[in-house]
Structures are given as C-alpha cells and as structure tokens.
Amino acid sequence: MTKTMKAAVLHALKTPLRIEQVPVPEPGHGDLLIKVTACGVCHSDLHAVDGDWTPPPVIPLIPGHEVAGKVEKVGPGVSGFKAGDEVGVPWMYSSCGQCEFCLAGMETICKAGEATGYTKPGGYAEYMVAPAAFVGRLPAGTDPYAMAPILCAGVTTYRGLKRSMARPGQWVAIVGIGGLGHIAVQYARAMGLRVAAVDVAPEKLALAKSLGAEVVVNGAETDPVAAVQEKIGGAHAAVVTAVASKAFEQAILMLRPAGTVTYIGLPGGKADEIRASISAITNWELSVRGSNVGTRLDLNEAVAFAANGLVKATIRTAALEDINAVLEEMRQGRIVGRVVLKLA
Ligand code: NAD
Ligand code: ZN
Ligand code: ZN
C-alpha cells in the first residue's frame, strides 16, 4: 500500500489551497526524499496561487520553496548524503548544467531550470523530493524554523546585495521591508553597509530599525525619493523587494550618481511595468539590474551567515492548516517578518 502524507494543494489559480492526503513521492535517480520540518511562506507562493506571473505554475501544485528538513531516504545514484542529514530546498530545484549560463556559474538564469513549488512539488507537505545536487546542506543543530527563510529570502537578498556592487561603508536603500527586506537589512549590515529602509508600514520600519537600519522612511507619509536624497545624499545602491511598481520607479531616483539599483521583487500582472527617466540614467551613469534567487554557492554563503548568527529571520510559526489565512494576511501586507509553516 502506498504511504500517504498531508499536503496543501492548489487545484486552480486564485482558489484556496486544499489540505489533502496525497502519496509520499518516491525519490528517483539522484534524488533525496526529504521529511519537511519547516517551510517559509514567500510572497512568490502567493504570486503562484494568484496567477500573477507568466507562465503560470504547473497545477495541481504543492507550493513552498523555503524548506528545512531531514533526509528520509536516499535515491539510487546519490552519494554524500545519508538519512538524517539536515538539508534545505531552495526555489532553484534544478538547472541543466550544460548551457552557457550554467557553465558560467549563472545557473539561476538557466532556461531549462525547474522551480520548487512552481514547476515541481514543494514544501507545503510532510515530504518532498529534490535532486541531491541542488539541495543545500544545513549545519547540524541549527534552528530549522529560523533557517527556512534563508533558503529563499536569505539567499536572494544576499545575492541581490552582491549584485548591487555596494562596498563596505556605503549606503544601500532597502525598498520593501517584508520577508525578504528584513533579512536584506541584516545581510547588508553584516556586509558592512549602511542601511536606509523604505516601506509603507510603520511596524515594518520599526523592525528594520531594530535590525540596524540607520535611516527609515515611510513612503506612505513622505516622498521617499526626496527623503533618501535629503537624509543620506542619495544611496550608492538600492535593492528593491517591494511588491508595487511605484517602488521600482522611486528606487532609481534614490540613487546618487553612478549608483546601482537591483530589482528583486516581482509584482507581476499589471504591476510588471515601470516608467523611468532615460536622461537620469544616462547623465548620472546609473545601473538598473535584476537578481534572480541565488546559485548553490550563494546559498552556501548565505547559510553560513545565518549559522554564524549574523542573520536571523524574524518569524512566527503557523500550522499547514492555516495556510490560506496566512496567504490572505500577506495579500493585505500585514505580515511583519516571515511566517514559517511547522510541518514537524
Ligand atoms: P512581503 O509581502 O513579505 O514583503 C513585501 C513588502 O513590500 C511589504 O513589507 C510591503 O509593505 C512592501 N511594500 C509594498 N508597497 C511598497 C512601496 N510602495 N514602497 C515600499 N515598500 C512597499 O514579500 P516577500 O516575500 O518579501 O517578497 C517580495 C517580492 O520579492 C515578491 O514579489 C516576491 O515574489 C519577490 N521575490 C523575488 C525573488 C527573486 O529571485 N527575484 C525571490 C523571492 C521573492
Ligand atoms: Zn521565495
Ligand atoms: Zn543551464
């Protein structure tokens, strides 16, 4: 008889997830079967559920890509892992390993890549399967609930900050202090950067301040561009994790000359477009770049910061059964820090 497990399953876009019993997956060649301990709820999961992006997710879908768990069973052909090892599963489920981008260490932009909890079943379940080659190793004994958000929010903002080119001592504006942004503030501080935090909710700015942001700006109360230019003379770099296109437009104008803005947030749908000043970008030699999750090397480095206590997600745990309420809270912008589903 096939063993079954509890999972939260999306059957149609824009409908609530259903808590169901589904078969426990079998690890294929090169795969690990992972017993999920914790899975963070990323705004990308909400975009998946709401069908904000093109192409839409593969349905029926078990979302979730901030997974911390333990190896339950090792599939054929896997070496270097054994049952009980602590592992994490990120958004990058796999990449082809052969294309020009994979060969150049840019596996995050492989066109043949698969995505955990989007094209492949993810961690809103008691068990999941993932290729051993792409699974992150977590140091034994770390708190799996605090570690789970590092698998997406952590690695993504860490890479985004590296791509921002900001050097120690320089100012970075973190625009959007949600699940990603509050962790970005911490990586920035750990990397020796000075932080100006921008959001539209006072409780998120209070969190940013407690995590080391020297300047906080409420974009709902003041013009955030003028505030950042006045308070710090413009930012050397900006990292945008907000979910409103306006914030992406504003972030370009928060830069000082020669500054770089790195886009991470993906509002999607009608909010996928911005208007920008060509002359501002040209005359001041500004750079606008994207950053897509992180490579396996980025992940190892991002995990090391957390394991060394330099970065710690502010979390609240919830049961899998609460997922639809959590997604609704996120839709309304009411979550401070990250919610992590407790699977075990
Ligand atoms: P979240 O909902 O936790 O946080 C979003 C934050 O943006 C909230 O704090 C909200 O108050 C703030 N915000 C909204 N409008 C704003 C505005 N006008 N100015 C400033 N702040 C504003 O979401 P999250 O989990 O942190 O994810 C953020 C975005 O990043 C999502 O679009 C998600 O899909 C995307 N994402 C991208 C990648 C990538 O690899 N590029 C990886 C993970 C997540
Ligand atoms: Zn994510
Ligand atoms: Zn590739």
mmCIF file of C-alpha atoms and ligand atoms in Angstrom:
data_model
loop_
_atom_site.group_PDB
_atom_site.id
_atom_site.type_symbol
_atom_site.label_atom_id
_atom_site.label_comp_id
_atom_site.label_asym_id
_atom_site.label_seq_id
_atom_site.Cartn_x
_atom_site.Cartn_y
_atom_site.Cartn_z
ATOM 1 C CA MET A 1 0.000 0.000 0.000
ATOM 2 C CA THR A 2 1.329 3.492 -0.893
ATOM 3 C CA LYS A 3 2.175 5.669 2.093
ATOM 4 C CA THR A 4 0.331 8.978 2.155
ATOM 5 C CA MET A 5 1.169 12.407 3.552
ATOM 6 C CA LYS A 6 -0.576 15.659 4.338
ATOM 7 C CA ALA A 7 -0.081 18.463 1.797
ATOM 8 C CA ALA A 8 -1.604 21.826 0.834
ATOM 9 C CA VAL A 9 -2.576 21.634 -2.830
ATOM 10 C CA LEU A 10 -3.540 24.336 -5.352
ATOM 11 C CA HIS A 11 -6.072 22.975 -7.874
ATOM 12 C CA ALA A 12 -6.964 26.196 -9.707
ATOM 13 C CA LEU A 13 -5.422 29.686 -9.748
ATOM 14 C CA LYS A 14 -6.943 32.190 -7.292
ATOM 15 C CA THR A 15 -8.609 29.470 -5.196
ATOM 16 C CA PRO A 16 -7.769 28.397 -1.625
ATOM 17 C CA LEU A 17 -5.258 25.588 -1.142
ATOM 18 C CA ARG A 18 -6.845 22.300 -0.057
ATOM 19 C CA ILE A 19 -5.352 20.216 2.735
ATOM 20 C CA GLU A 20 -5.277 16.671 1.375
ATOM 21 C CA GLN A 21 -3.731 13.247 1.782
ATOM 22 C CA VAL A 22 -1.513 12.539 -1.239
ATOM 23 C CA PRO A 23 1.034 9.783 -1.945
ATOM 24 C CA VAL A 24 4.511 10.257 -0.462
ATOM 25 C CA PRO A 25 6.766 10.746 -3.536
ATOM 26 C CA GLU A 26 9.479 8.209 -4.396
ATOM 27 C CA PRO A 27 12.999 9.563 -4.879
ATOM 28 C CA GLY A 28 14.216 8.868 -8.422
ATOM 29 C CA HIS A 29 17.815 8.573 -9.613
ATOM 30 C CA GLY A 30 19.891 11.312 -7.979
ATOM 31 C CA ASP A 31 17.064 12.433 -5.688
ATOM 32 C CA LEU A 32 16.561 12.705 -1.957
ATOM 33 C CA LEU A 33 13.281 12.112 -0.158
ATOM 34 C CA ILE A 34 13.129 14.855 2.480
ATOM 35 C CA LYS A 35 10.973 14.950 5.605
ATOM 36 C CA VAL A 36 9.972 18.600 5.804
ATOM 37 C CA THR A 37 10.373 20.245 9.214
ATOM 38 C CA ALA A 38 9.696 23.865 8.267
ATOM 39 C CA CYS A 39 8.636 25.774 5.158
ATOM 40 C CA GLY A 40 8.607 29.568 4.946
ATOM 41 C CA VAL A 41 5.754 31.314 3.158
ATOM 42 C CA CYS A 42 7.298 33.541 0.453
ATOM 43 C CA HIS A 43 5.342 36.164 -1.470
ATOM 44 C CA SER A 44 6.305 34.198 -4.612
ATOM 45 C CA ASP A 45 3.982 31.427 -3.346
ATOM 46 C CA LEU A 46 1.177 33.977 -3.244
ATOM 47 C CA HIS A 47 2.032 35.149 -6.785
ATOM 48 C CA ALA A 48 1.818 31.477 -7.832
ATOM 49 C CA VAL A 49 -1.572 30.986 -6.192
ATOM 50 C CA ASP A 50 -2.913 34.234 -7.657
ATOM 51 C CA GLY A 51 -1.507 33.502 -11.139
ATOM 52 C CA ASP A 52 0.382 36.823 -11.236
ATOM 53 C CA TRP A 53 3.223 35.554 -13.431
ATOM 54 C CA THR A 54 3.634 34.179 -16.947
ATOM 55 C CA PRO A 55 3.894 31.250 -17.371
ATOM 56 C CA PRO A 56 1.599 30.211 -14.510
ATOM 57 C CA PRO A 57 2.581 27.376 -12.149
ATOM 58 C CA VAL A 58 2.103 23.705 -13.004
ATOM 59 C CA ILE A 59 -1.219 22.628 -11.468
ATOM 60 C CA PRO A 60 -2.114 20.760 -9.299
ATOM 61 C CA LEU A 61 0.657 22.352 -7.263
ATOM 62 C CA ILE A 62 2.137 21.886 -3.810
ATOM 63 C CA PRO A 63 3.778 25.322 -3.258
ATOM 64 C CA GLY A 64 6.690 26.110 -0.927
ATOM 65 C CA HIS A 65 10.391 26.734 -1.582
ATOM 66 C CA GLU A 66 11.872 27.761 1.777
ATOM 67 C CA VAL A 67 12.303 24.257 3.073
ATOM 68 C CA ALA A 68 14.320 22.997 6.019
ATOM 69 C CA GLY A 69 14.143 19.291 6.731
ATOM 70 C CA LYS A 70 15.949 15.993 7.098
ATOM 71 C CA VAL A 71 16.901 13.351 4.570
ATOM 72 C CA GLU A 72 14.424 10.493 4.937
ATOM 73 C CA LYS A 73 15.665 8.300 2.116
ATOM 74 C CA VAL A 74 18.462 8.472 -0.432
ATOM 75 C CA GLY A 75 17.570 7.667 -4.048
ATOM 76 C CA PRO A 76 19.676 5.489 -6.365
ATOM 77 C CA GLY A 77 22.930 7.058 -7.570
ATOM 78 C CA VAL A 78 23.248 9.561 -4.716
ATOM 79 C CA SER A 79 26.487 9.783 -2.787
ATOM 80 C CA GLY A 80 27.450 12.102 0.042
ATOM 81 C CA PHE A 81 24.056 12.129 1.795
ATOM 82 C CA LYS A 82 22.573 9.786 4.367
ATOM 83 C CA ALA A 83 19.282 9.519 6.229
ATOM 84 C CA GLY A 84 19.033 12.139 8.994
ATOM 85 C CA ASP A 85 21.236 14.784 7.292
ATOM 86 C CA GLU A 86 19.832 18.304 7.708
ATOM 87 C CA VAL A 87 19.081 19.881 4.341
ATOM 88 C CA GLY A 88 17.301 22.815 2.765
ATOM 89 C CA VAL A 89 15.492 23.132 -0.557
ATOM 90 C CA PRO A 90 15.535 26.477 -2.402
ATOM 91 C CA TRP A 91 13.489 27.832 -5.341
ATOM 92 C CA MET A 92 16.145 26.606 -7.818
ATOM 93 C CA TYR A 93 15.078 22.958 -7.951
ATOM 94 C CA SER A 94 17.500 22.175 -10.781
ATOM 95 C CA SER A 95 19.312 23.611 -13.777
ATOM 96 C CA CYS A 96 20.610 21.847 -16.906
ATOM 97 C CA GLY A 97 24.312 22.087 -16.052
ATOM 98 C CA GLN A 98 25.263 22.330 -19.743
ATOM 99 C CA CYS A 99 24.102 25.660 -21.185
ATOM 100 C CA GLU A 100 26.308 28.754 -21.461
ATOM 101 C CA PHE A 101 24.765 30.214 -18.281
ATOM 102 C CA CYS A 102 25.221 27.071 -16.194
ATOM 103 C CA LEU A 103 28.792 26.746 -17.416
ATOM 104 C CA ALA A 104 29.485 30.365 -16.493
ATOM 105 C CA GLY A 105 28.242 29.949 -12.909
ATOM 106 C CA MET A 106 24.955 31.704 -13.705
ATOM 107 C CA GLU A 107 22.769 28.641 -13.147
ATOM 108 C CA THR A 108 19.964 30.822 -11.744
ATOM 109 C CA ILE A 109 19.184 32.020 -15.289
ATOM 110 C CA CYS A 110 19.304 28.590 -16.965
ATOM 111 C CA LYS A 111 16.361 28.444 -19.392
ATOM 112 C CA ALA A 112 15.836 24.748 -18.650
ATOM 113 C CA GLY A 113 15.725 25.279 -14.876
ATOM 114 C CA GLU A 114 12.904 23.863 -12.741
ATOM 115 C CA ALA A 115 11.416 25.742 -9.783
ATOM 116 C CA THR A 116 10.486 24.218 -6.432
ATOM 117 C CA GLY A 117 6.847 24.807 -5.568
ATOM 118 C CA TYR A 118 6.125 26.218 -9.054
ATOM 119 C CA THR A 119 7.018 23.663 -11.739
ATOM 120 C CA LYS A 120 7.818 20.912 -9.178
ATOM 121 C CA PRO A 121 6.035 19.998 -5.927
ATOM 122 C CA GLY A 122 7.361 21.980 -2.974
ATOM 123 C CA GLY A 123 7.431 22.032 0.796
ATOM 124 C CA TYR A 124 3.833 22.695 1.877
ATOM 125 C CA ALA A 125 3.809 18.967 2.652
ATOM 126 C CA GLU A 126 5.192 16.436 5.087
ATOM 127 C CA TYR A 127 7.621 15.068 2.491
ATOM 128 C CA MET A 128 9.124 16.196 -0.801
ATOM 129 C CA VAL A 129 11.661 15.029 -3.336
ATOM 130 C CA ALA A 130 14.572 17.144 -4.616
ATOM 131 C CA PRO A 131 17.740 16.463 -6.635
ATOM 132 C CA ALA A 132 20.651 15.938 -4.230
ATOM 133 C CA ALA A 133 22.899 18.082 -6.447
ATOM 134 C CA PHE A 134 20.774 21.181 -5.762
ATOM 135 C CA VAL A 135 19.869 20.656 -2.116
ATOM 136 C CA GLY A 136 21.549 22.911 0.437
ATOM 137 C CA ARG A 137 23.373 21.435 3.408
ATOM 138 C CA LEU A 138 22.383 22.933 6.739
ATOM 139 C CA PRO A 139 24.755 22.760 9.704
ATOM 140 C CA ALA A 140 23.535 20.201 12.245
ATOM 141 C CA GLY A 141 21.766 21.687 15.236
ATOM 142 C CA THR A 142 20.612 24.993 13.713
ATOM 143 C CA ASP A 143 17.011 26.082 14.337
ATOM 144 C CA PRO A 144 15.134 24.801 11.251
ATOM 145 C CA TYR A 145 12.284 27.330 11.651
ATOM 146 C CA ALA A 146 14.618 30.327 11.675
ATOM 147 C CA MET A 147 16.743 28.746 8.936
ATOM 148 C CA ALA A 148 13.907 28.021 6.464
ATOM 149 C CA PRO A 149 13.571 31.651 5.233
ATOM 150 C CA ILE A 150 17.289 31.717 4.406
ATOM 151 C CA LEU A 151 16.532 29.214 1.603
ATOM 152 C CA CYS A 152 14.784 31.955 -0.401
ATOM 153 C CA ALA A 153 14.565 35.322 1.368
ATOM 154 C CA GLY A 154 18.147 34.904 2.593
ATOM 155 C CA VAL A 155 19.950 33.673 -0.477
ATOM 156 C CA THR A 156 18.002 36.014 -2.764
ATOM 157 C CA THR A 157 18.768 39.198 -0.860
ATOM 158 C CA TYR A 158 22.366 38.139 -0.231
ATOM 159 C CA ARG A 159 22.908 37.718 -3.974
ATOM 160 C CA GLY A 160 20.981 40.929 -4.684
ATOM 161 C CA LEU A 161 23.284 42.862 -2.361
ATOM 162 C CA LYS A 162 26.357 41.359 -4.026
ATOM 163 C CA ARG A 163 24.960 42.324 -7.429
ATOM 164 C CA SER A 164 24.315 45.867 -6.164
ATOM 165 C CA MET A 165 28.113 46.394 -6.141
ATOM 166 C CA ALA A 166 27.850 48.334 -2.850
ATOM 167 C CA ARG A 167 31.100 48.321 -0.864
ATOM 168 C CA PRO A 168 31.546 48.357 2.922
ATOM 169 C CA GLY A 169 30.828 51.797 4.342
ATOM 170 C CA GLN A 170 28.469 52.762 1.520
ATOM 171 C CA TRP A 171 24.739 53.383 1.774
ATOM 172 C CA VAL A 172 22.186 50.920 0.478
ATOM 173 C CA ALA A 173 18.459 51.680 0.347
ATOM 174 C CA ILE A 174 16.408 48.562 1.012
ATOM 175 C CA VAL A 175 12.999 49.279 -0.507
ATOM 176 C CA GLY A 176 10.345 46.903 0.871
ATOM 177 C CA ILE A 177 10.868 45.533 4.385
ATOM 178 C CA GLY A 178 8.843 42.341 4.166
ATOM 179 C CA GLY A 179 10.040 38.749 4.447
ATOM 180 C CA LEU A 180 12.914 39.465 2.063
ATOM 181 C CA GLY A 181 13.614 43.044 3.067
ATOM 182 C CA HIS A 182 14.015 42.483 6.813
ATOM 183 C CA ILE A 183 16.623 39.839 6.040
ATOM 184 C CA ALA A 184 18.268 42.092 3.427
ATOM 185 C CA VAL A 185 18.806 44.707 6.157
ATOM 186 C CA GLN A 186 20.739 42.117 8.167
ATOM 187 C CA TYR A 187 22.922 40.878 5.295
ATOM 188 C CA ALA A 188 23.670 44.492 4.401
ATOM 189 C CA ARG A 189 24.788 45.246 7.971
ATOM 190 C CA ALA A 190 26.838 42.044 8.118
ATOM 191 C CA MET A 191 28.495 43.060 4.820
ATOM 192 C CA GLY A 192 29.493 46.411 6.318
ATOM 193 C CA LEU A 193 26.893 48.541 4.518
ATOM 194 C CA ARG A 194 24.843 51.404 5.979
ATOM 195 C CA VAL A 195 21.112 50.936 5.547
ATOM 196 C CA ALA A 196 18.229 53.247 4.708
ATOM 197 C CA ALA A 197 14.990 51.223 4.917
ATOM 198 C CA VAL A 198 11.892 52.205 2.949
ATOM 199 C CA ASP A 199 8.421 50.713 3.379
ATOM 200 C CA VAL A 200 4.827 51.907 3.666
ATOM 201 C CA ALA A 201 4.061 50.326 7.065
ATOM 202 C CA PRO A 202 5.426 51.729 10.371
ATOM 203 C CA GLU A 203 5.695 48.328 12.092
ATOM 204 C CA LYS A 204 7.986 47.072 9.303
ATOM 205 C CA LEU A 205 10.176 50.163 9.608
ATOM 206 C CA ALA A 206 10.370 49.622 13.379
ATOM 207 C CA LEU A 207 11.635 46.090 12.695
ATOM 208 C CA ALA A 208 14.205 47.454 10.198
ATOM 209 C CA LYS A 209 15.418 49.926 12.805
ATOM 210 C CA SER A 210 15.791 47.193 15.429
ATOM 211 C CA LEU A 211 17.860 45.210 12.903
ATOM 212 C CA GLY A 212 20.316 48.031 12.270
ATOM 213 C CA ALA A 213 18.815 50.404 9.673
ATOM 214 C CA GLU A 214 20.148 53.888 10.489
ATOM 215 C CA VAL A 215 17.528 55.722 8.443
ATOM 216 C CA VAL A 216 13.890 54.690 7.959
ATOM 217 C CA VAL A 217 11.466 56.266 5.508
ATOM 218 C CA ASN A 218 7.722 55.733 5.366
ATOM 219 C CA GLY A 219 6.817 56.097 1.698
ATOM 220 C CA ALA A 220 3.126 56.354 2.558
ATOM 221 C CA GLU A 221 3.712 59.519 4.588
ATOM 222 C CA THR A 222 6.511 61.315 2.743
ATOM 223 C CA ASP A 223 8.046 61.366 -0.719
ATOM 224 C CA PRO A 224 10.607 58.570 -0.225
ATOM 225 C CA VAL A 225 12.850 59.826 -3.053
ATOM 226 C CA ALA A 226 13.208 63.287 -1.532
ATOM 227 C CA ALA A 227 13.682 61.765 1.935
ATOM 228 C CA VAL A 228 16.513 59.442 0.846
ATOM 229 C CA GLN A 229 18.226 62.217 -1.139
ATOM 230 C CA GLU A 230 17.966 64.638 1.800
ATOM 231 C CA LYS A 231 18.863 62.295 4.649
ATOM 232 C CA ILE A 232 21.848 60.462 3.121
ATOM 233 C CA GLY A 233 22.639 62.399 -0.066
ATOM 234 C CA GLY A 234 21.319 59.541 -2.191
ATOM 235 C CA ALA A 235 22.125 55.842 -1.913
ATOM 236 C CA HIS A 236 25.159 54.202 -3.507
ATOM 237 C CA ALA A 237 22.902 51.233 -4.164
ATOM 238 C CA ALA A 238 19.256 50.289 -3.820
ATOM 239 C CA VAL A 239 17.728 46.814 -3.543
ATOM 240 C CA VAL A 240 14.003 46.603 -4.256
ATOM 241 C CA THR A 241 11.975 43.807 -2.665
ATOM 242 C CA ALA A 242 8.638 45.649 -2.699
ATOM 243 C CA VAL A 243 5.550 44.383 -4.483
ATOM 244 C CA ALA A 244 4.433 47.721 -6.019
ATOM 245 C CA SER A 245 5.822 49.025 -9.342
ATOM 246 C CA LYS A 246 5.949 52.576 -7.929
ATOM 247 C CA ALA A 247 8.707 51.491 -5.546
ATOM 248 C CA PHE A 248 10.833 50.324 -8.504
ATOM 249 C CA GLU A 249 10.459 53.719 -10.183
ATOM 250 C CA GLN A 250 11.278 55.550 -6.966
ATOM 251 C CA ALA A 251 14.362 53.418 -6.241
ATOM 252 C CA ILE A 252 16.130 54.624 -9.411
ATOM 253 C CA LEU A 253 15.717 58.210 -8.222
ATOM 254 C CA MET A 254 17.003 57.376 -4.710
ATOM 255 C CA LEU A 255 20.478 56.670 -6.134
ATOM 256 C CA ARG A 256 23.426 59.003 -6.098
ATOM 257 C CA PRO A 257 25.385 59.403 -9.351
ATOM 258 C CA ALA A 258 26.985 56.101 -10.512
ATOM 259 C CA GLY A 259 24.578 54.164 -8.261
ATOM 260 C CA THR A 260 23.123 50.734 -8.968
ATOM 261 C CA VAL A 261 19.589 49.582 -8.299
ATOM 262 C CA THR A 262 18.959 45.843 -8.100
ATOM 263 C CA TYR A 263 15.433 44.603 -8.701
ATOM 264 C CA ILE A 264 14.324 41.539 -6.749
ATOM 265 C CA GLY A 265 10.575 41.996 -6.237
ATOM 266 C CA LEU A 266 8.270 40.615 -8.929
ATOM 267 C CA PRO A 267 4.856 42.299 -8.630
ATOM 268 C CA GLY A 268 3.705 40.712 -11.899
ATOM 269 C CA GLY A 269 0.481 41.268 -13.806
ATOM 270 C CA LYS A 270 -0.394 44.887 -14.479
ATOM 271 C CA ALA A 271 2.280 45.993 -11.992
ATOM 272 C CA ASP A 272 5.081 44.470 -14.103
ATOM 273 C CA GLU A 273 5.955 47.731 -15.883
ATOM 274 C CA ILE A 274 7.747 50.916 -14.833
ATOM 275 C CA ARG A 275 8.375 54.365 -16.247
ATOM 276 C CA ALA A 276 11.926 55.638 -15.913
ATOM 277 C CA SER A 277 13.829 58.749 -16.986
ATOM 278 C CA ILE A 278 16.336 57.948 -19.736
ATOM 279 C CA SER A 279 18.231 61.156 -19.078
ATOM 280 C CA ALA A 280 18.527 60.447 -15.336
ATOM 281 C CA ILE A 281 20.006 57.031 -16.056
ATOM 282 C CA THR A 282 22.312 58.278 -18.828
ATOM 283 C CA ASN A 283 23.511 61.565 -17.347
ATOM 284 C CA TRP A 284 24.242 60.109 -13.912
ATOM 285 C CA GLU A 285 25.546 56.767 -15.225
ATOM 286 C CA LEU A 286 23.071 54.739 -13.181
ATOM 287 C CA SER A 287 22.737 50.956 -13.472
ATOM 288 C CA VAL A 288 19.495 49.003 -13.253
ATOM 289 C CA ARG A 289 19.866 45.234 -12.905
ATOM 290 C CA GLY A 290 17.832 42.215 -11.928
ATOM 291 C CA SER A 291 18.706 39.481 -9.462
ATOM 292 C CA ASN A 292 17.109 36.070 -9.529
ATOM 293 C CA VAL A 293 17.340 33.890 -6.367
ATOM 294 C CA GLY A 294 20.905 32.583 -5.914
ATOM 295 C CA THR A 295 23.380 29.963 -7.069
ATOM 296 C CA ARG A 296 24.357 26.993 -4.937
ATOM 297 C CA LEU A 297 27.488 28.875 -3.919
ATOM 298 C CA ASP A 298 25.399 31.906 -2.912
ATOM 299 C CA LEU A 299 23.225 29.550 -0.868
ATOM 300 C CA ASN A 300 26.183 28.047 0.981
ATOM 301 C CA GLU A 301 27.465 31.522 1.794
ATOM 302 C CA ALA A 302 24.034 32.815 2.820
ATOM 303 C CA VAL A 303 23.534 29.813 5.135
ATOM 304 C CA ALA A 304 26.971 30.396 6.691
ATOM 305 C CA PHE A 305 25.998 33.976 7.680
ATOM 306 C CA ALA A 306 22.898 32.600 9.412
ATOM 307 C CA ALA A 307 24.747 29.695 11.038
ATOM 308 C CA ASN A 308 27.255 32.205 12.429
ATOM 309 C CA GLY A 309 24.469 34.256 13.985
ATOM 310 C CA LEU A 310 24.948 37.308 11.726
ATOM 311 C CA VAL A 311 21.478 36.988 10.184
ATOM 312 C CA LYS A 312 18.303 35.664 11.798
ATOM 313 C CA ALA A 313 14.824 35.747 10.306
ATOM 314 C CA THR A 314 12.091 37.250 12.479
ATOM 315 C CA ILE A 315 9.483 34.513 12.301
ATOM 316 C CA ARG A 316 6.104 33.360 13.518
ATOM 317 C CA THR A 317 5.139 29.729 13.028
ATOM 318 C CA ALA A 318 1.778 28.506 11.727
ATOM 319 C CA ALA A 319 0.203 25.128 11.037
ATOM 320 C CA LEU A 320 -0.208 23.861 7.455
ATOM 321 C CA GLU A 321 -3.971 24.081 8.011
ATOM 322 C CA ASP A 322 -3.600 27.873 8.493
ATOM 323 C CA ILE A 323 -2.028 28.458 5.074
ATOM 324 C CA ASN A 324 -4.993 30.208 3.436
ATOM 325 C CA ALA A 325 -5.275 32.679 6.317
ATOM 326 C CA VAL A 326 -1.530 33.342 6.130
ATOM 327 C CA LEU A 327 -1.740 33.985 2.362
ATOM 328 C CA GLU A 328 -4.629 36.401 2.941
ATOM 329 C CA GLU A 329 -2.598 38.264 5.580
ATOM 330 C CA MET A 330 0.274 38.523 3.088
ATOM 331 C CA ARG A 331 -2.061 39.777 0.345
ATOM 332 C CA GLN A 332 -3.085 42.579 2.706
ATOM 333 C CA GLY A 333 0.558 43.385 3.580
ATOM 334 C CA ARG A 334 0.021 42.638 7.270
ATOM 335 C CA ILE A 335 2.858 40.148 7.944
ATOM 336 C CA VAL A 336 5.841 41.521 9.851
ATOM 337 C CA GLY A 337 8.905 39.341 9.121
ATOM 338 C CA ARG A 338 8.174 35.828 7.862
ATOM 339 C CA VAL A 339 5.568 33.167 8.630
ATOM 340 C CA VAL A 340 7.018 29.644 8.692
ATOM 341 C CA LEU A 341 4.810 26.562 8.402
ATOM 342 C CA LYS A 342 5.563 23.957 11.036
ATOM 343 C CA LEU A 343 5.383 20.538 9.388
ATOM 344 C CA ALA A 344 7.163 18.592 12.119
HETATM 345 P P1 NAD B 1 6.365 40.506 1.537
HETATM 346 O O1 NAD B 1 4.917 40.594 1.218
HETATM 347 O O2 NAD B 1 6.786 39.841 2.792
HETATM 348 O O3 NAD B 1 7.024 41.956 1.534
HETATM 349 C C1 NAD B 1 6.748 42.953 0.579
HETATM 350 C C2 NAD B 1 6.990 44.295 1.266
HETATM 351 O O4 NAD B 1 6.846 45.358 0.291
HETATM 352 C C3 NAD B 1 5.992 44.588 2.393
HETATM 353 O O5 NAD B 1 6.697 44.898 3.589
HETATM 354 C C4 NAD B 1 5.235 45.799 1.883
HETATM 355 O O6 NAD B 1 4.814 46.666 2.924
HETATM 356 C C5 NAD B 1 6.281 46.454 0.993
HETATM 357 N N1 NAD B 1 5.754 47.432 0.040
HETATM 358 C C6 NAD B 1 4.600 47.390 -0.647
HETATM 359 N N2 NAD B 1 4.463 48.522 -1.392
HETATM 360 C C7 NAD B 1 5.559 49.264 -1.166
HETATM 361 C C8 NAD B 1 6.018 50.546 -1.625
HETATM 362 N N3 NAD B 1 5.301 51.262 -2.500
HETATM 363 N N4 NAD B 1 7.206 51.010 -1.162
HETATM 364 C C9 NAD B 1 7.937 50.300 -0.283
HETATM 365 N N5 NAD B 1 7.553 49.082 0.170
HETATM 366 C C10 NAD B 1 6.398 48.598 -0.249
HETATM 367 O O7 NAD B 1 7.028 39.770 0.269
HETATM 368 P P2 NAD B 1 8.437 38.991 0.172
HETATM 369 O O8 NAD B 1 8.224 37.560 0.488
HETATM 370 O O9 NAD B 1 9.463 39.770 0.872
HETATM 371 O O10 NAD B 1 8.675 39.062 -1.424
HETATM 372 C C11 NAD B 1 8.858 40.323 -2.044
HETATM 373 C C12 NAD B 1 8.868 40.197 -3.551
HETATM 374 O O11 NAD B 1 10.087 39.552 -3.953
HETATM 375 C C13 NAD B 1 7.734 39.357 -4.143
HETATM 376 O O12 NAD B 1 7.298 39.975 -5.349
HETATM 377 C C14 NAD B 1 8.412 38.032 -4.429
HETATM 378 O O13 NAD B 1 7.770 37.278 -5.430
HETATM 379 C C15 NAD B 1 9.766 38.515 -4.877
HETATM 380 N N6 NAD B 1 10.835 37.522 -4.848
HETATM 381 C C16 NAD B 1 11.749 37.559 -5.836
HETATM 382 C C17 NAD B 1 12.803 36.678 -5.838
HETATM 383 C C18 NAD B 1 13.853 36.760 -6.907
HETATM 384 O O14 NAD B 1 14.634 35.837 -7.026
HETATM 385 N N7 NAD B 1 13.947 37.819 -7.682
HETATM 386 C C19 NAD B 1 12.928 35.736 -4.817
HETATM 387 C C20 NAD B 1 11.975 35.733 -3.807
HETATM 388 C C21 NAD B 1 10.930 36.629 -3.812
HETATM 389 ZN ZN ZN B 2 10.781 32.897 -2.452
HETATM 390 ZN ZN ZN B 3 21.539 25.503 -17.972
#
